[in-house]
Coordinates of C-alpha atoms in Angstrom, one line a residue:
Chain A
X1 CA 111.1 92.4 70.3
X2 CA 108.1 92.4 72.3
X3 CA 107.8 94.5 75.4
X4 CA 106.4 91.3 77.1
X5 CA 109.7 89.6 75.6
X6 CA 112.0 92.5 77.0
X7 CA 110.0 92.5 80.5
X8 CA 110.7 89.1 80.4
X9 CA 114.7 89.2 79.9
X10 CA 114.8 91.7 82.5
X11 CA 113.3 89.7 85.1
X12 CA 115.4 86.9 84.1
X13 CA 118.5 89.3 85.2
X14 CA 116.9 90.0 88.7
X15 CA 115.5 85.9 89.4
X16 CA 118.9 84.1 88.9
X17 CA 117.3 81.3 89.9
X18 CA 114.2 81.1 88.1
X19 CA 113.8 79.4 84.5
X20 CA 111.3 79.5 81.6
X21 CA 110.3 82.9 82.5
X22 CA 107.0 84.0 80.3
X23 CA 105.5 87.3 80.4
X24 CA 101.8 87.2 79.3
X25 CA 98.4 88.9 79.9
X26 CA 99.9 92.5 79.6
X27 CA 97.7 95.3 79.4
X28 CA 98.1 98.8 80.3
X29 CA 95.9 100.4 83.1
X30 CA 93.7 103.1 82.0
X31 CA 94.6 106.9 83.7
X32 CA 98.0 107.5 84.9
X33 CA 99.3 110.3 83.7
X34 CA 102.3 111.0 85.7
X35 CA 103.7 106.9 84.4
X36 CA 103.1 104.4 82.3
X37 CA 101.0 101.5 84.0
X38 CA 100.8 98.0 82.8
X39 CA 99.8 95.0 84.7
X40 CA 101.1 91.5 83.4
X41 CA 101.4 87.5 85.1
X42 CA 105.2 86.5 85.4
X43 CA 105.1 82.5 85.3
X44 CA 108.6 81.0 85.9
X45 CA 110.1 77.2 87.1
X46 CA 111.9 77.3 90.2
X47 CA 113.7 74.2 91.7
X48 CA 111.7 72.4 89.5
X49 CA 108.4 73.9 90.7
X50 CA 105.6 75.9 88.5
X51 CA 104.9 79.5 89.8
X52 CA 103.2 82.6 88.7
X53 CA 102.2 86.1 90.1
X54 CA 100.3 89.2 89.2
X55 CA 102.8 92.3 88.7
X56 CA 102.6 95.7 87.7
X57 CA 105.1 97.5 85.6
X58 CA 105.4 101.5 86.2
X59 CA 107.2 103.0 83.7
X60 CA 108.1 106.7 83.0
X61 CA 106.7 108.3 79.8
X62 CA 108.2 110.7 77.1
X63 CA 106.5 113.4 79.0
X64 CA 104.6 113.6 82.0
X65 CA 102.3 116.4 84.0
X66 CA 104.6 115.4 87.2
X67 CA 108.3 115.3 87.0
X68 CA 109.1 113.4 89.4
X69 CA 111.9 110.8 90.4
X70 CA 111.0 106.8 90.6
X71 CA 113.5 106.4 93.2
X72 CA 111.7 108.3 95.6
X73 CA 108.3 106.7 94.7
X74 CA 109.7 103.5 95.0
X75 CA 111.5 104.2 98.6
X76 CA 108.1 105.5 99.8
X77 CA 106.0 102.3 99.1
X78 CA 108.9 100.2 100.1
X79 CA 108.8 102.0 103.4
X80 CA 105.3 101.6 104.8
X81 CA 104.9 97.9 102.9
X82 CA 104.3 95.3 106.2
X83 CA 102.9 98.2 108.2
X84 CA 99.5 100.0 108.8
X85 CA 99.7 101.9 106.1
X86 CA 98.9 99.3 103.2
X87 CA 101.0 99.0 100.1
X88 CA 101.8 97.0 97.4
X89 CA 105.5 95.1 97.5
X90 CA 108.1 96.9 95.7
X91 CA 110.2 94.0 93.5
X92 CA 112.5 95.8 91.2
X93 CA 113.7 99.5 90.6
X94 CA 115.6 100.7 87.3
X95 CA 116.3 103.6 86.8
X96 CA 118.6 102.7 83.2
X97 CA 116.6 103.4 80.0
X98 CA 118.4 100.3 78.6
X99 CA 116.2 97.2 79.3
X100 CA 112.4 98.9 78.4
X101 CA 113.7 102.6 76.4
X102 CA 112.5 105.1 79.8
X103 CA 113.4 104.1 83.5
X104 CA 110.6 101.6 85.7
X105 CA 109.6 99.9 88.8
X106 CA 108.3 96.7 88.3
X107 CA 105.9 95.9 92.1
X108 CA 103.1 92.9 93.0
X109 CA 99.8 93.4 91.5
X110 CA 96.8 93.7 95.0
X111 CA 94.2 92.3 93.4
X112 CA 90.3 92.0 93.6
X113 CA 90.1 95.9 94.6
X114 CA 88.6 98.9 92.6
X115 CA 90.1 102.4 93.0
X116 CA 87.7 104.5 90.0
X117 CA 86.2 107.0 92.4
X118 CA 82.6 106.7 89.8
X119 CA 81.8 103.0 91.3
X120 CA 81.8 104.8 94.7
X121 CA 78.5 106.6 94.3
X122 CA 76.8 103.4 92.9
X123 CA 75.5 100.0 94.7
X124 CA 76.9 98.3 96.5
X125 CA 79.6 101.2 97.4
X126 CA 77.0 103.6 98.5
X127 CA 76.9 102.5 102.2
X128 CA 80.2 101.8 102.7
X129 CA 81.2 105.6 102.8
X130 CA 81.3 106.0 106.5
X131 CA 83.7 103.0 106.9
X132 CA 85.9 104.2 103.9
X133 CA 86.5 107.6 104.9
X134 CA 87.1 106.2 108.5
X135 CA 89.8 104.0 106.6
X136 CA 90.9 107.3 104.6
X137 CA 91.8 109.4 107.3
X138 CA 93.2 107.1 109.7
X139 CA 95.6 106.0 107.2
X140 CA 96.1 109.6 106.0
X141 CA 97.3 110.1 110.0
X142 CA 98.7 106.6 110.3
X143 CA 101.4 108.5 107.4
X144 CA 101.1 112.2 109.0
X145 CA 103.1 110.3 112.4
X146 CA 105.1 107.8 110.6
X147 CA 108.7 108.9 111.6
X148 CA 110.5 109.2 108.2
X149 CA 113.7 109.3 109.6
X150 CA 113.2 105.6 111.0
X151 CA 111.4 104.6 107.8
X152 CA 114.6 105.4 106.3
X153 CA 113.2 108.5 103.9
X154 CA 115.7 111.3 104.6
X155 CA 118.6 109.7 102.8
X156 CA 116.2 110.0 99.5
X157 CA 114.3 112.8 99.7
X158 CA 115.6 116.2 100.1
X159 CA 114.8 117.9 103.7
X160 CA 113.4 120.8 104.8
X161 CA 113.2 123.1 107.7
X162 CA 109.8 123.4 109.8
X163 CA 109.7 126.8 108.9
X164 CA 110.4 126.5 105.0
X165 CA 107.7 124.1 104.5
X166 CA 104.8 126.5 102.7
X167 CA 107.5 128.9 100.8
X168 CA 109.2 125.3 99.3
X169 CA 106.4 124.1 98.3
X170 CA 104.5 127.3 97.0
X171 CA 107.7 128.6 95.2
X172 CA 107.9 125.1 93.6
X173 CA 104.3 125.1 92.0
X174 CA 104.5 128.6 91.4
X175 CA 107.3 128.0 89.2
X176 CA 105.4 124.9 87.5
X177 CA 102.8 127.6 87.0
X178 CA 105.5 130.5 85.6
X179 CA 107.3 127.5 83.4
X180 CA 103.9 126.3 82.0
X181 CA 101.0 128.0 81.5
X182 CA 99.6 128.8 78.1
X183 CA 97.0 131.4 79.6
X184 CA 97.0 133.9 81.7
X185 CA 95.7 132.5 85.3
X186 CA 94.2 135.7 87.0
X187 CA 92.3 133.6 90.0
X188 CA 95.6 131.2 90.5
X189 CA 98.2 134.4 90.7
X190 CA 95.3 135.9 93.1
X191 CA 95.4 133.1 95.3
X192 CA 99.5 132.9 95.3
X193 CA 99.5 136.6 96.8
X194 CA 97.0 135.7 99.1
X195 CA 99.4 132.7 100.0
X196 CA 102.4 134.7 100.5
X197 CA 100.8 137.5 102.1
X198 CA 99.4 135.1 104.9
X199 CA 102.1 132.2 105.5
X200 CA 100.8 129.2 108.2
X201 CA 102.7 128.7 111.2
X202 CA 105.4 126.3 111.0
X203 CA 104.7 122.3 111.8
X204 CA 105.6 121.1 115.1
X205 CA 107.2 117.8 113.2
X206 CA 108.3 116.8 109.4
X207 CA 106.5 114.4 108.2
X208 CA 106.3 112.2 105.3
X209 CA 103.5 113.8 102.9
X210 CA 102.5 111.7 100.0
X211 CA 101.4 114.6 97.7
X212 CA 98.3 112.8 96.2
X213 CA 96.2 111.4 98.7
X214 CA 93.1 111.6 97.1
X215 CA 89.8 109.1 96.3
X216 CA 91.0 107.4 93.4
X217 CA 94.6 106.7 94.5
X218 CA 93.6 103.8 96.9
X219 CA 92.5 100.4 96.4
X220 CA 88.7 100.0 98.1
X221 CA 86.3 97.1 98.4
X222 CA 82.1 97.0 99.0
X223 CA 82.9 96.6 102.7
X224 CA 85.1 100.8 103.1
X225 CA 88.1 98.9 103.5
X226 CA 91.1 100.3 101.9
X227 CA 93.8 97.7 100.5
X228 CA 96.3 99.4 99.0
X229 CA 97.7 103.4 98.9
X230 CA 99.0 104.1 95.5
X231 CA 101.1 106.8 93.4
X232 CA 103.4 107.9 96.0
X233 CA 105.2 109.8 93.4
X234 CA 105.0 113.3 94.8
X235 CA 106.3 112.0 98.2
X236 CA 108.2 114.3 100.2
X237 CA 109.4 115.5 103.5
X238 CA 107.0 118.7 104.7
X239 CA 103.9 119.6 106.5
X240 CA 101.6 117.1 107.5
X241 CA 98.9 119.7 106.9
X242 CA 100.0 119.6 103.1
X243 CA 98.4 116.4 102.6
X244 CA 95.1 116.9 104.6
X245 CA 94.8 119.8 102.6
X246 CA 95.2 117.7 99.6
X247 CA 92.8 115.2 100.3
X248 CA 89.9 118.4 101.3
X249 CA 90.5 120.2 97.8
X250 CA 87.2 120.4 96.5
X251 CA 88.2 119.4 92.9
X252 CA 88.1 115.6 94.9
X253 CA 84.8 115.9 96.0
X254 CA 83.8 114.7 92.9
X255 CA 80.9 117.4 92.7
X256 CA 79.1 115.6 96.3
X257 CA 80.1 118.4 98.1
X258 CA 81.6 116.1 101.0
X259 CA 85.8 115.9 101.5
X260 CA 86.5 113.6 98.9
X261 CA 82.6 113.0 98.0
X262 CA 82.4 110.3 101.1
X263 CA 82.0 112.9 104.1
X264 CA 82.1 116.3 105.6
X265 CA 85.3 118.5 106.1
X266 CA 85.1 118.2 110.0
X267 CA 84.2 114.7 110.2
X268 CA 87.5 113.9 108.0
X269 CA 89.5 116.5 110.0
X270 CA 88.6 115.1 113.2
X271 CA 89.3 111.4 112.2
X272 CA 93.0 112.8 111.2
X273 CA 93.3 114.3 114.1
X274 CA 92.9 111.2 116.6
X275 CA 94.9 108.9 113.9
X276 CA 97.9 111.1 114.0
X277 CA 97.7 113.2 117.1
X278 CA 98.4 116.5 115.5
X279 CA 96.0 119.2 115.6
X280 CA 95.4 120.7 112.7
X281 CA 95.1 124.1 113.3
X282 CA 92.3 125.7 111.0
X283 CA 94.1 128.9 109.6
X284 CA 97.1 126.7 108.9
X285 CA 94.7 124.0 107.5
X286 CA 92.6 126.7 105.1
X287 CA 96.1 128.0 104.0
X288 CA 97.2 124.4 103.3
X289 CA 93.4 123.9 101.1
X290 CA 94.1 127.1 99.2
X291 CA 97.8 126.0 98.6
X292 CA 96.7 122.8 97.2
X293 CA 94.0 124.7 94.9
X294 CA 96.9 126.1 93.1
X295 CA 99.2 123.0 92.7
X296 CA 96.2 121.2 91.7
X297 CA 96.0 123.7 88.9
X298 CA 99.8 123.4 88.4
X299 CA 99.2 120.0 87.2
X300 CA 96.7 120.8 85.1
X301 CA 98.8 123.5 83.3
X302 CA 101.8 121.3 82.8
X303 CA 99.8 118.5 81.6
X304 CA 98.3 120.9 78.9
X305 CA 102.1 121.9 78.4
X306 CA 103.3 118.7 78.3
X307 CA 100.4 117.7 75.2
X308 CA 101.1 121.2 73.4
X309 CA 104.7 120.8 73.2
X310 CA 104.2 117.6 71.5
X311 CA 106.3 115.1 74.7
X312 CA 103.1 113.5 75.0
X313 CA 99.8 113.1 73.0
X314 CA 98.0 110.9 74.5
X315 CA 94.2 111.4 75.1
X316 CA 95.0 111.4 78.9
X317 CA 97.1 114.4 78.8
X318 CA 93.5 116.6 77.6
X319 CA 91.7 115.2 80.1
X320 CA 92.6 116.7 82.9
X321 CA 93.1 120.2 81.9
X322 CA 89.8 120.1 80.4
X323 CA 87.8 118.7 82.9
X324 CA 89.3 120.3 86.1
X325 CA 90.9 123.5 85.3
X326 CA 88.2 125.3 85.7
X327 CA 86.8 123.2 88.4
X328 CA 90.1 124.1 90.2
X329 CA 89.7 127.9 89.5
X330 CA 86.0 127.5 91.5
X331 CA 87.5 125.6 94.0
X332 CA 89.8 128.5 94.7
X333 CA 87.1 131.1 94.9
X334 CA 85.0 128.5 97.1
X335 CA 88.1 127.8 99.8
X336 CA 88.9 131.9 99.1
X337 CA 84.9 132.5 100.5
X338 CA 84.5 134.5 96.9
X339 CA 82.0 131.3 95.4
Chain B
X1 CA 90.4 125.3 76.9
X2 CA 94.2 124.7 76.2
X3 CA 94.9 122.5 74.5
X4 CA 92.7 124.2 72.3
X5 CA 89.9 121.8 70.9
X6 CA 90.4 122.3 67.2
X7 CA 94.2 120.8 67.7
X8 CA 93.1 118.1 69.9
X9 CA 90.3 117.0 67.6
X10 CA 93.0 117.0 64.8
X11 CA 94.9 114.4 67.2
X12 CA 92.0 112.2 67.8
X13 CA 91.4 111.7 64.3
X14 CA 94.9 110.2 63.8
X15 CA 94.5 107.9 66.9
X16 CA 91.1 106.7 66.4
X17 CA 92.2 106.2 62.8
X18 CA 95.4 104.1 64.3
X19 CA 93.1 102.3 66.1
X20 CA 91.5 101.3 63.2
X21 CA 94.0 98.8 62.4
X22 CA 93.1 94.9 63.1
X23 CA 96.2 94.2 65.2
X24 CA 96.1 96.6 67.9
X25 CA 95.5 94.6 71.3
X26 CA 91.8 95.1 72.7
X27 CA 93.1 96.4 76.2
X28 CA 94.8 99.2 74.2
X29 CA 91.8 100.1 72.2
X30 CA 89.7 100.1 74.4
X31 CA 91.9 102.3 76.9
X32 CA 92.2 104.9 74.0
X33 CA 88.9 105.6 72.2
X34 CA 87.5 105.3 76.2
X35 CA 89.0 108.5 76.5
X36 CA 88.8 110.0 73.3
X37 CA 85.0 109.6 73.2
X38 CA 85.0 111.8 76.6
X39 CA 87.0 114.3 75.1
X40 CA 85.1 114.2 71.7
X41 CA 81.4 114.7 74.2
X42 CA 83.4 117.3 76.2
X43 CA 84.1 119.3 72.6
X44 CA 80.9 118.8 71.4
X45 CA 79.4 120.6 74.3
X46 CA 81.7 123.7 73.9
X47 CA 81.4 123.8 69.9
X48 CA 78.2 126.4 69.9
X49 CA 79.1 128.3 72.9
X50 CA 82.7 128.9 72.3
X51 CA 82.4 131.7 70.2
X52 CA 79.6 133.9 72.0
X53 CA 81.3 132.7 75.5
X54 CA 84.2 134.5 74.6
X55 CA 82.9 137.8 72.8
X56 CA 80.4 138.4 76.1
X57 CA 83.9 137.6 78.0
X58 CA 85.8 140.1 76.0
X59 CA 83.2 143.1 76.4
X60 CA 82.8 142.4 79.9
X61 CA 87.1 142.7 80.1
X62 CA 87.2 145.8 78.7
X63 CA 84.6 147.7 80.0
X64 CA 86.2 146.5 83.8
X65 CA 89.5 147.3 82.4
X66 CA 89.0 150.9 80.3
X67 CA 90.1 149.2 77.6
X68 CA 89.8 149.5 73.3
X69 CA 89.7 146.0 71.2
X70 CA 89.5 144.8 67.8
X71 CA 86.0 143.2 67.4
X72 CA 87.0 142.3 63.1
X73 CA 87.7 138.9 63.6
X74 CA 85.4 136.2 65.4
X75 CA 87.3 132.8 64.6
X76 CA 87.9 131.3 68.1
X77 CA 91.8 132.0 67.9
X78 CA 91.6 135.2 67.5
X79 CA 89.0 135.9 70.4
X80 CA 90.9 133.5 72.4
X81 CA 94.4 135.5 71.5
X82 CA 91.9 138.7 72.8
X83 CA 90.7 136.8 75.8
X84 CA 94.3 136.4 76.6
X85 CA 95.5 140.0 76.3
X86 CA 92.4 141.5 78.2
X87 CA 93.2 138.9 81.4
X88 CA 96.6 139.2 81.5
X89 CA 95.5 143.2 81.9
X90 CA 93.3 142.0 84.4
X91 CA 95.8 140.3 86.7
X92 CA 97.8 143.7 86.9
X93 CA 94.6 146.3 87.3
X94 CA 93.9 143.2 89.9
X95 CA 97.2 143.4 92.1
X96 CA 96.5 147.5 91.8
X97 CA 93.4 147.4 93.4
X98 CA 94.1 145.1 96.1
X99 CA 96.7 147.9 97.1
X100 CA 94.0 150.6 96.9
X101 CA 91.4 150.4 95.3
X102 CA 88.1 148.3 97.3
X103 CA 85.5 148.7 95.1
X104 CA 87.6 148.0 92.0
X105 CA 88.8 144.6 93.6
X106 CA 85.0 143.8 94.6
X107 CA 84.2 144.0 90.6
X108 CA 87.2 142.3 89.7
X109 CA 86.1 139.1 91.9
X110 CA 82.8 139.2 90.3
X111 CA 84.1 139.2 87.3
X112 CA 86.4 136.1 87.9
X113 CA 83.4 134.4 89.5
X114 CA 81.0 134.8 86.1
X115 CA 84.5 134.4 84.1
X116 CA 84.2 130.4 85.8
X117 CA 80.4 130.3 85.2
X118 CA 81.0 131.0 81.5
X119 CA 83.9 128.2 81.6
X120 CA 81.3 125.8 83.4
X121 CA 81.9 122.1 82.0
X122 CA 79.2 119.6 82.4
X123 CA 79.8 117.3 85.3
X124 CA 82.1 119.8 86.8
X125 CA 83.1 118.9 90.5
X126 CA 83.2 122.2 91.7

């Protein structure tokens, strides 16, 4: 059977009502790594009436460079969807390998929108950068405040004390590292003693940290607005810090030199700072750079693993361990002050 | 590069072959030799260096190090498999010198820094 026949039967057990359900137009979306994405149209009769809708089907692969759990990803959009923080609508969540062979979410397509970082440096992107990384941050810090207690997040993801923050984290990706790598990683295990030898100060709050906020994981237009955050799958409760860290790796700035090739580190930091109210103090902020230099590289290990191994061979698995893990080791040395 | 580029290419041959067939859907075709004409350029450009890249590597490893090597066999695997040994050496003279040892450390970062010049990938971000 087809897997737009199987998508098709499944929907059918979720939309009691709904009749003459078709599945058509499917076509998987280039990148993703971590899942499986496919975007399809769902057309279906309901109370007589004709109706359709863009979706997108997320679906975990044989193997993947993030090991991750859909639940959470799927509690994370569903969280912020209706507030400032745009997201897509989360529709359907299983987590049974029965109905399409691994587990999926199945959300609403936002459509119109690009998210390849590449368009950005060409017309008619090239002016919008101020406005976008004004978008960027704000919502970065419109997440860094967000209360996940409220938004319901602490009954799904695992919590963590203020003061375990950077030794959960770090002894996480350092195992990633230990587990995976096929080489030795002299400039990574450097920068993991540096790490543990000078530990940040503890945040004043948990927050929720999406664990990928980068250029490329949001949905832009011409105009620097920002439509949709995407692949929450790395969520988790930690130190807002982590993610501004994230998004100032140099490995995102797309070789421009700026924070995530749209501006300059203190323009991005300070835009943060008034959207969340935090202060982000700069030790803690360079310790939180340097820490995500080496889950960056992390990634880039397992997904080299993960091809090796033979779980996955598909051309996006080489990718990134070609193209950025050595990048990554130069970002080290550059946030280190050794580049 | 791991995966190492003579496997990879092996791979790619199979799927572009795959692809060959008349009934794979266009969105699917397109999404795969997309990315396997990247990694083919991004082979391509390591083919003639690979070799010499890792041989200048080696020498520069041991002399840091104090160390003897083989230098009988120059197929990429067997340099690579070298290139392996000599760094995972490096990583504990490394942690040594950081305890005592300044001017050894200094050398040691310079090395790591040319080690990621020799690695350098065209369009590199960093």
């Amino acid at each position: 059977m087809s897997l737009e026949a199987r998508i098709a039967d499944y929907v059918a057990t979720q939309m009691p009502e709904a009749s003459d359900i078709v599945v058509d137009r499917l076509s998987r979306i280039s990148g993703g790594a971590s899942r499986e994405t496919y975007r399809f149209r769902l057309s279906w009769l309901e109370h007589g009436a004709s109706k359709s809708r863009a979706l997108i089907l997320r679906r975990d692969p044989p193997a993947s460079l993030i090991d991750t759990e859909r639940r959470i990803e799927f509690e994370a959009y569903r969280a912020f969807y209706g507030s400032t923080v745009p997201v897509p609508e989360m529709l359907w969540l299983e987590e049974s390998s029965a109905p399409l062979d691994y587990p999926f979410f199945i959300a609403a397509e936002i459509e119109g929108f690009q998210a390849a970082p590449a368009l950005l440096w060409t017309d008619p992107y090239l002016p919008s950068h101020g406005k976008l990384a004004e978008r960027k941050w704000t919502i970065l810090g419109e997440i860094a405040k967000a209360d996940p207690v409220a938004l319901g997040l602490t009954s799904v993801m695992p919590n963590v004390a203020p003061g375990d923050c950077w030794s959960r984290e770090l002894g996480y990706w350092e195992q990633v590292l230990d587990d995976d790598q096929t080489e030795p990683l002299p400039i990574i295990r450097a920068a993991i003693r540096w790490l543990r030898a000078n530990p940040p100060p503890p945040p004043k709050t948990i927050a929720l940290v999406h664990g990928d906020y980068r250029t490329g994981n949001f949905l832009f237009d011409t105009a620097g607005n920002i439509h949709g955050v995407l692949d929450w799958e790395m969520a988790h409760l930690g130190d807002p810090l982590e993610d501004l860290g994230w998004s100032l790796n140099p490995v995102w700035s797309f070789g421009r030199n700026l924070a995530g090739g749209l501006v300059s580190n203190a323009l991005a930091v300070s835009v943060w700072e008034r959207s969340s109210g935090l202060k982000a103090d700069p030790g803690a902020l360079h310790w939180w750079t340097l820490f995500n230099c080496v889950k960056g590289q992390a990634i880039w290990v397992s997904s080299a693993k993960a091809w090796i191994d033979g779980g996955n061979r598909e051309p996006i698995m080489v990718y990134p361990p070609w193209a950025l893990q050595n990048a990554q080791d130069r970002a080290v040395l550059k946030v280190m002050g050794r580049l | 590069m791991k995966p190492n580029v003579s496997d990879v290419l092996l791979e790619l041959s199979g799927l572009v072959a795959r692809n060959a067939a008349p009934d794979i859907p266009p969105a699917d075709r397109a999404g795969a030799l997309g990315l396997t004409a990247a990694l083919l350029a991004m082979a391509s450009r390591t083919w003639d260096d690979a070799a010499h890249q890792l041989v200048i590597e080696n020498r520069a490893l041991r002399k840091l190090l104090h160390l003897e090597g083989d230098e009988s066999d120059f197929r990429i695997s067997a340099l690579t498999a070298e290139n392996a040994r000599l760094r995972a050496n490096l990583i504990d003279c490394h942690i040594a010198a950081e305890a005592r040892d300044p001017e050894l450390e200094a050398a040691i970062w310079t090395e790591l820094v040319v080690s990621t010049e020799r690695r350098l990938t065209q369009g590199s971000p960093v």
